[in-house]
Tab-separated table of C-alpha atoms in Angstrom:
chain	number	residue	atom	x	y	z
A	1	UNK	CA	9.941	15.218	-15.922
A	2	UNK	CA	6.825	12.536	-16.817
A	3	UNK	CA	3.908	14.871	-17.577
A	4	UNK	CA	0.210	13.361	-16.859
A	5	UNK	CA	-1.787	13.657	-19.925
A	6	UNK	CA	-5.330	13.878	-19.876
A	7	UNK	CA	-6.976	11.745	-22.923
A	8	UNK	CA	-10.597	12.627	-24.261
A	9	UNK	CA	-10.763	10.840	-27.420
A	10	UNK	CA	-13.085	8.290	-25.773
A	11	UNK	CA	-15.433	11.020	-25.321
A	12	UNK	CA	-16.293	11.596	-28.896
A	13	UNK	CA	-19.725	9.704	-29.065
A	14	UNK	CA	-20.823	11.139	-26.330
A	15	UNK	CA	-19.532	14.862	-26.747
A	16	UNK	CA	-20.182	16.720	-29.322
A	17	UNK	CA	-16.813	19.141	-30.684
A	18	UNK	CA	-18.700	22.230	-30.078
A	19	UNK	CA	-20.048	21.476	-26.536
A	20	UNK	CA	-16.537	21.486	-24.867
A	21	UNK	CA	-16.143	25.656	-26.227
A	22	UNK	CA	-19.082	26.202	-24.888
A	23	UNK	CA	-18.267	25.542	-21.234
A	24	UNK	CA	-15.658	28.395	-21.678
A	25	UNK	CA	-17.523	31.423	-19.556
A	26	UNK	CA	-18.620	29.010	-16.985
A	27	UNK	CA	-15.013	27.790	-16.262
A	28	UNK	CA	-14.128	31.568	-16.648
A	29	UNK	CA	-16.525	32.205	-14.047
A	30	UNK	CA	-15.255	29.334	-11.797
A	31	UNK	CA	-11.829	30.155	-11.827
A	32	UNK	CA	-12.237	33.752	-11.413
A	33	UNK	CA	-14.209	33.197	-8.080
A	34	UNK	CA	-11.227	30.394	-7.166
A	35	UNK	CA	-8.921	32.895	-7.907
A	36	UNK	CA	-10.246	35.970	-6.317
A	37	UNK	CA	-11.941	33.909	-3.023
A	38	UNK	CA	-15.455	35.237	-3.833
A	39	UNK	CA	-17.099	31.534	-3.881
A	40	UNK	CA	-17.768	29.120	-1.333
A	41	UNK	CA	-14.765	27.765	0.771
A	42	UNK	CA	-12.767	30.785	0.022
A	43	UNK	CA	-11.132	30.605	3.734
A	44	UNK	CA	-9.469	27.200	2.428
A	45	UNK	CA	-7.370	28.395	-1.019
A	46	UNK	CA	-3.768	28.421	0.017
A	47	UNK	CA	-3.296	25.424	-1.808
A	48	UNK	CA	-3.322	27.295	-5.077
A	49	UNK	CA	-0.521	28.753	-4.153
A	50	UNK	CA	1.007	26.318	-1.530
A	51	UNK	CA	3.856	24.692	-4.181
A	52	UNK	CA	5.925	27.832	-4.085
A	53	UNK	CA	4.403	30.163	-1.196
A	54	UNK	CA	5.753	27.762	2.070
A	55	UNK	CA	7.871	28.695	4.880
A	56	UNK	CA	11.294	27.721	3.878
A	57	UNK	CA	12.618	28.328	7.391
A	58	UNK	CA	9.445	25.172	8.073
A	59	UNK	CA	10.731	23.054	5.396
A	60	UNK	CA	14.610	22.611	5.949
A	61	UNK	CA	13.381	21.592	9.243
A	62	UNK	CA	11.187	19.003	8.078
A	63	UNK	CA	14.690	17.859	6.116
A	64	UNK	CA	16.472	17.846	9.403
A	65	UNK	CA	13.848	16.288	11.284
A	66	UNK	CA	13.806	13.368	8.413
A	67	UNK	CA	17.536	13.121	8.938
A	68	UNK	CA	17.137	12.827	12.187
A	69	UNK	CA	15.073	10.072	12.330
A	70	UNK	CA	16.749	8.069	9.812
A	71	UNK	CA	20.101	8.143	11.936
A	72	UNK	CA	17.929	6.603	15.019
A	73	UNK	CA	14.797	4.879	14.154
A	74	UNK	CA	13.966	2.279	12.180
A	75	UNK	CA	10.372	2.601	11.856
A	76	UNK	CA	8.409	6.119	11.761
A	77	UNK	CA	4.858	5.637	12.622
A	78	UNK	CA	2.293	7.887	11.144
A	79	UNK	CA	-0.487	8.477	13.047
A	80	UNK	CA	-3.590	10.070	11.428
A	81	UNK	CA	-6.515	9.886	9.742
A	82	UNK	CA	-8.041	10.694	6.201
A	83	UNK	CA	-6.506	13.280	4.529
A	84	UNK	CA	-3.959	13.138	7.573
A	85	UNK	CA	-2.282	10.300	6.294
A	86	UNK	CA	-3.658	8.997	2.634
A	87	UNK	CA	-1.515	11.253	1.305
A	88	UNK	CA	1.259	10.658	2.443
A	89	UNK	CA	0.556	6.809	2.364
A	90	UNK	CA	-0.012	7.079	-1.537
A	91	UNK	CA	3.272	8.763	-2.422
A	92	UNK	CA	5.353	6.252	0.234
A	93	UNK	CA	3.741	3.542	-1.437
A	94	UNK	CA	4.320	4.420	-5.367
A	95	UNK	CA	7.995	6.053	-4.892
A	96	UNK	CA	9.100	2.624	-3.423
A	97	UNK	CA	9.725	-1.113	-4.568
A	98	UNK	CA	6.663	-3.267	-4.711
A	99	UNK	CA	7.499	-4.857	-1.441
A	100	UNK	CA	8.677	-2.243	0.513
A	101	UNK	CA	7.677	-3.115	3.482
A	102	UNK	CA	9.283	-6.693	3.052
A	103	UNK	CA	12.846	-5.410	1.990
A	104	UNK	CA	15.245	-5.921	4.115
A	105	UNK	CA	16.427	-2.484	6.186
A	106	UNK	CA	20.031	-2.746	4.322
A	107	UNK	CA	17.986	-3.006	0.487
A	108	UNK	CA	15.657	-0.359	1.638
A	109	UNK	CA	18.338	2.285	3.006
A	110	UNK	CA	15.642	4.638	5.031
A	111	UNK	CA	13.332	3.552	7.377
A	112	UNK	CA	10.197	1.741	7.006
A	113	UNK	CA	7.232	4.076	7.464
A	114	UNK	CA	4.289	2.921	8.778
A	115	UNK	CA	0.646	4.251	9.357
A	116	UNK	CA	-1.558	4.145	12.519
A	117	UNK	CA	-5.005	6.183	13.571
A	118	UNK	CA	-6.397	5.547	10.479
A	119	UNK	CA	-8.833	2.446	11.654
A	120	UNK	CA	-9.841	1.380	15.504
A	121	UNK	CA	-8.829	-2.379	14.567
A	122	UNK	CA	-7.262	-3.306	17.818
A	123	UNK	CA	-5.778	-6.166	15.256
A	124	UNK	CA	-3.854	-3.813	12.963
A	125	UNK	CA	-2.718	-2.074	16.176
A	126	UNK	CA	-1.462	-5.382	17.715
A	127	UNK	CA	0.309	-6.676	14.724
A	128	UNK	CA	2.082	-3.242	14.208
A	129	UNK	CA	3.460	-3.017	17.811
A	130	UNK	CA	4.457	-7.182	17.153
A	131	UNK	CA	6.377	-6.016	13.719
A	132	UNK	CA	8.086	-2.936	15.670
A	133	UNK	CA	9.224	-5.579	18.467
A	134	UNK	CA	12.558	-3.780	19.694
A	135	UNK	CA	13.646	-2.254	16.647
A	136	UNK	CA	14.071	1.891	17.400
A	137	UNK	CA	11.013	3.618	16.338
A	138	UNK	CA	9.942	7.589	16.283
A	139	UNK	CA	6.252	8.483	16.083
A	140	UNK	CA	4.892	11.445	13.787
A	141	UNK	CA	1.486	12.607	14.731
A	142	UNK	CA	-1.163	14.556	12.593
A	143	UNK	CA	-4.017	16.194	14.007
A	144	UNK	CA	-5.569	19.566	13.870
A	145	UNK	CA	-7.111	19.655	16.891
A	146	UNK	CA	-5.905	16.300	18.554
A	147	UNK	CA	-8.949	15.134	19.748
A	148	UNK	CA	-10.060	12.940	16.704
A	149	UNK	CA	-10.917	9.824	18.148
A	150	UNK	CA	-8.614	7.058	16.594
A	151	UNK	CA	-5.626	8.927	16.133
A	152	UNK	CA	-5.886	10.141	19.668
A	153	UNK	CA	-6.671	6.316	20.798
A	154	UNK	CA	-2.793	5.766	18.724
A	155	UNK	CA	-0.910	8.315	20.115
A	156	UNK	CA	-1.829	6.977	23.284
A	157	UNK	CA	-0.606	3.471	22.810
A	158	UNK	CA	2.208	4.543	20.713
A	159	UNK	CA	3.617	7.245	22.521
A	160	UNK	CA	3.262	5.038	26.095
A	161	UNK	CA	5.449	2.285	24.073
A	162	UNK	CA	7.857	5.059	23.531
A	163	UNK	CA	8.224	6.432	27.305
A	164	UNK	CA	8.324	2.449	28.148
A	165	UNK	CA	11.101	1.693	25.863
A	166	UNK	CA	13.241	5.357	25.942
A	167	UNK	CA	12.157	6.799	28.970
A	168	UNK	CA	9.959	9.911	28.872
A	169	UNK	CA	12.585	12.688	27.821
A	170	UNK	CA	13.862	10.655	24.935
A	171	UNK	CA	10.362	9.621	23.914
A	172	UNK	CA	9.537	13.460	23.677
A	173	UNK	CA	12.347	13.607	21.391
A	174	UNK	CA	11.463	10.728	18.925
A	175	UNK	CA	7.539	12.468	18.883
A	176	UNK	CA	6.812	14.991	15.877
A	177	UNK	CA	3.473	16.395	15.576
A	178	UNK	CA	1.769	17.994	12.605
A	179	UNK	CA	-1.111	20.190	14.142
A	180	UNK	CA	-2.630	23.701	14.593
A	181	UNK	CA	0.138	26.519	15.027
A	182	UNK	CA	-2.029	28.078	17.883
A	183	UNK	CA	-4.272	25.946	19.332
A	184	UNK	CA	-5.688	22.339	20.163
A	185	UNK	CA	-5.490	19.588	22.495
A	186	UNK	CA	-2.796	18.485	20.493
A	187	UNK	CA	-0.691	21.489	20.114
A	188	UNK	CA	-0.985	22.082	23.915
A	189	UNK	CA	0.433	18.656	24.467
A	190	UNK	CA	3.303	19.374	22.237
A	191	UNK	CA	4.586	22.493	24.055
A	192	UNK	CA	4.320	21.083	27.384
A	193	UNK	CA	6.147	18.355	26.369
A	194	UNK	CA	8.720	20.172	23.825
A	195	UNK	CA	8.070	17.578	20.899
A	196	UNK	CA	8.837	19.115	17.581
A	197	UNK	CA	5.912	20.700	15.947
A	198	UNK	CA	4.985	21.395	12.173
A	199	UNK	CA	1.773	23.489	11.289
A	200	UNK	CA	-0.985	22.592	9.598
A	201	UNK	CA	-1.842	26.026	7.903
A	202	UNK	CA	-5.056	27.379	8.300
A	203	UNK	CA	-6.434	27.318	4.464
A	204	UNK	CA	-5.091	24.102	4.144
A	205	UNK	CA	-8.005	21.522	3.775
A	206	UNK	CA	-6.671	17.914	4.973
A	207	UNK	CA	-7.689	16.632	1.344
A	208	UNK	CA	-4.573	18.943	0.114
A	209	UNK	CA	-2.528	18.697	2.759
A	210	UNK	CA	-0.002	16.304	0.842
A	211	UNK	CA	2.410	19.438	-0.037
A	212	UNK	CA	2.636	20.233	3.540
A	213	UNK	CA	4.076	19.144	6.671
A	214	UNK	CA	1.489	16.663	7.086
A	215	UNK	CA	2.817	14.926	3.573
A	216	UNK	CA	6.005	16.073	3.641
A	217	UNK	CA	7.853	14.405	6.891
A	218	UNK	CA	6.779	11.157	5.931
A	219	UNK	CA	7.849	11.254	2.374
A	220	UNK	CA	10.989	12.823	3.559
A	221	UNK	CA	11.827	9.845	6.378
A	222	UNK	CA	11.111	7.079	3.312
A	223	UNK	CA	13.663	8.474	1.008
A	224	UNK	CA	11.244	10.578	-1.001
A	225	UNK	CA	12.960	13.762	-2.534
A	226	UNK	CA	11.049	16.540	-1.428
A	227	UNK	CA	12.622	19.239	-3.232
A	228	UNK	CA	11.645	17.039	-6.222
A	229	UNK	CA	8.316	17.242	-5.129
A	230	UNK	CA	7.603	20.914	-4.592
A	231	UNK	CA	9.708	21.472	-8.304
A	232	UNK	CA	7.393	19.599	-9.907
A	233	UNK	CA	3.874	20.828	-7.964
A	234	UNK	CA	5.451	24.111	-9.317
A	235	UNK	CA	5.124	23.256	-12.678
A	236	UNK	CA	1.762	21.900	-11.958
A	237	UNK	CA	0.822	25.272	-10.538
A	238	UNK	CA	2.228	27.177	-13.454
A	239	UNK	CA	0.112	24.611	-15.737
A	240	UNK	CA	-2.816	25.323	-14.432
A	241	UNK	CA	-3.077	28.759	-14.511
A	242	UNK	CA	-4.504	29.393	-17.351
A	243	UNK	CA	-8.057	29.218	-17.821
A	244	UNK	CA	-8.296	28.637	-21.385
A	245	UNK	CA	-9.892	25.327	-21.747
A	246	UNK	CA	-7.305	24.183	-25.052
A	247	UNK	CA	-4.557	25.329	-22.532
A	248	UNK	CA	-5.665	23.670	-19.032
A	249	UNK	CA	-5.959	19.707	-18.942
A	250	UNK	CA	-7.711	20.265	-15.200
A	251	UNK	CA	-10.149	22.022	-16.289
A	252	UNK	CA	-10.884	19.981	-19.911
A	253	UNK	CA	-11.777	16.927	-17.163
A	254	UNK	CA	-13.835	19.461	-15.232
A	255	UNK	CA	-16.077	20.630	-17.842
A	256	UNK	CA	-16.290	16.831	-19.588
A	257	UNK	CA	-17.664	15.733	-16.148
A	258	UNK	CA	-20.058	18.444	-16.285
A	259	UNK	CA	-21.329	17.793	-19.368
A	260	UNK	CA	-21.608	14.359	-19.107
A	261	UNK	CA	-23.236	14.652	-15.834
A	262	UNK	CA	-26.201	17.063	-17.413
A	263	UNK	CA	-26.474	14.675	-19.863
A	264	UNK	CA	-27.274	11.727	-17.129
A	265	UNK	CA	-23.864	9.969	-16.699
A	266	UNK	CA	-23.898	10.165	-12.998
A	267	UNK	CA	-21.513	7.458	-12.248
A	268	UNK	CA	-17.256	7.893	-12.762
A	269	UNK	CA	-15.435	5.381	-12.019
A	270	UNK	CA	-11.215	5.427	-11.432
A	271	UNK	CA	-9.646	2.551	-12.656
A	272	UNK	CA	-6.100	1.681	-12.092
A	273	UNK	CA	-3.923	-1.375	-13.382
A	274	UNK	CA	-0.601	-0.685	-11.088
A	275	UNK	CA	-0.388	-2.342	-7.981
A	276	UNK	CA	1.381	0.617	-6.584
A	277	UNK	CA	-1.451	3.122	-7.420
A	278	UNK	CA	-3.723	1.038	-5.113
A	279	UNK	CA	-3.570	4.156	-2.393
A	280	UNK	CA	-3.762	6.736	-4.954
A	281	UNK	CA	-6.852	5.502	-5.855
A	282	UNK	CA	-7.770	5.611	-2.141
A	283	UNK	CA	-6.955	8.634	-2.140
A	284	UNK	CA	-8.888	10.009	-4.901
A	285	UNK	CA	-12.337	8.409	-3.207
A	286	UNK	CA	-11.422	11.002	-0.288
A	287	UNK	CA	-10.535	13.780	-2.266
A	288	UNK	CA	-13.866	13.424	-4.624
A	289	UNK	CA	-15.845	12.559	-1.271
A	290	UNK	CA	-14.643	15.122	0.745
A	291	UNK	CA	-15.535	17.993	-2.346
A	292	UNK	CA	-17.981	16.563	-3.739
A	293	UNK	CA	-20.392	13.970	-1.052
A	294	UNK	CA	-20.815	16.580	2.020
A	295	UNK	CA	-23.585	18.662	-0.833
């Protein structure tokens, strides 16, 4: 398996060897109150744990459900928003050829999956119901609550082209939504209508929802191997247990920023050369926004 590797030795004129040992007790401290949910955001941890502790009896339904709609749709839309659907995006788009969404279906094997909700462009909207034309098409929504304004706007137009074209029954059957297991406008809407639903898990922030449901069924329609997936966020979690800074790439990058940020280099900046990575770097802006730009 390709291993990311994390390398510092740009950092030498502006780090001095010792400084990086130094950091030790605060990244002891860190990860103890990560690991024992005594700092902020404690409610919203699962994902430390979320590559191996998942409801199996959840996830070889997600496989069905992607089997499912490869047998009978050619398109899945993806409607969401933010961490709703950048996830997902980013893995559909590196796991794939270049041009993807130009293949022809036979080249491409698995359906084409598409994203909605994201944007209120009534132009992205209108050219995505003129590439769907009468192909067969299923429709994955992902919401917490359901009431976020431009997936909901979507869902609306997408699920209406649905009844129009299937009829209402077999629309409810070609609708999956990724919401709340309890409550919401959405997850109301789901039991009345008996659409399959996935959960969103409480302490799962939507910047980390990738590794569930939310990340999952999309990667899973496109071909993606999921079991792949989790193996290797296994490892990952296994990796970066340990808090000894020699041992733990994560947390070498975590205590460089630091130190270069007390030292006045304010300003990071992700660079990325692959065409392919273009929504993993997308991503990343959401992921470092969403922890680090709300304080």
């Amino acid at each position: 398996m390709a291993h990311i590797s994390f390398d510092q030795t740009g950092l030498k004129k502006f780090v001095n060897d010792n400084e990086l040992g130094e950091m030790q007790a605060m990244v002891n401290a860190a990860d103890d109150e990560l690991r024992n949910g005594t700092g902020a955001g404690a409610d919203f941890r699962d994902w430390l744990h979320l590559p191996t502790d998942y409801d199996k009896e959840e996830f070889a339904r997600i496989k069905a459900a992607a089997k499912k709609i490869q047998s009978d749709s050619d398109i899945l839309v993806v409607i969401g928003i933010g961490g709703s659907y950048l996830g997902a995006r980013m893995a559909v788009d590196f796991l794939h050829n270049t041009f993807y969404q130009a293949q022809k279906a036979a080249d491409r094997k698995y359906p084409l999956v598409l994203f909605a909700g994201n944007s209120l462009s009534s132009t992205y909207v209108h050219d995505l119901i003129e590439l769907i034309g009468d192909k067969d098409f299923s429709v994955n929504v992902v919401s917490k609550s359901g009431t976020t304004t431009e997936p909901s706007i979507a869902f609306r137009i997408f699920k209406n082209l649905l009844i129009k074209k299937y009829g209402e029954d077999e629309a409810n059957k070609r609708i999956y939504a990724t919401t709340d297991k309890a409550k919401g406008a959405l997850k109301t809407e789901a039991d009345a209508h008996g659409y399959e639903s996935f959960v969103i898990q409480d302490g799962i922030g939507g910047r980390y929802s990738v590794l569930s449901p939310v990340g999952l069924l999309p990667i899973a329609v496109s071909g993606g191997d999921i079991n792949q997936l989790m193996a290797g966020a296994a490892q990952a979690e296994k990796d970066y247990t340990d808090p000894k800074l020699e041992n733990n790439e994560a947390y070498q990058y975590a205590a460089y920023r630091n130190i270069l940020y007390r030292k006045g280099y304010e300003t990071e900046l992700l660079e990325n050369y692959e065409p392919n990575m273009t929504m993993f770097a997308e991503w990343w802006k959401q992921l470092a926004g969403e922890s680090e730009g709300k304080d």
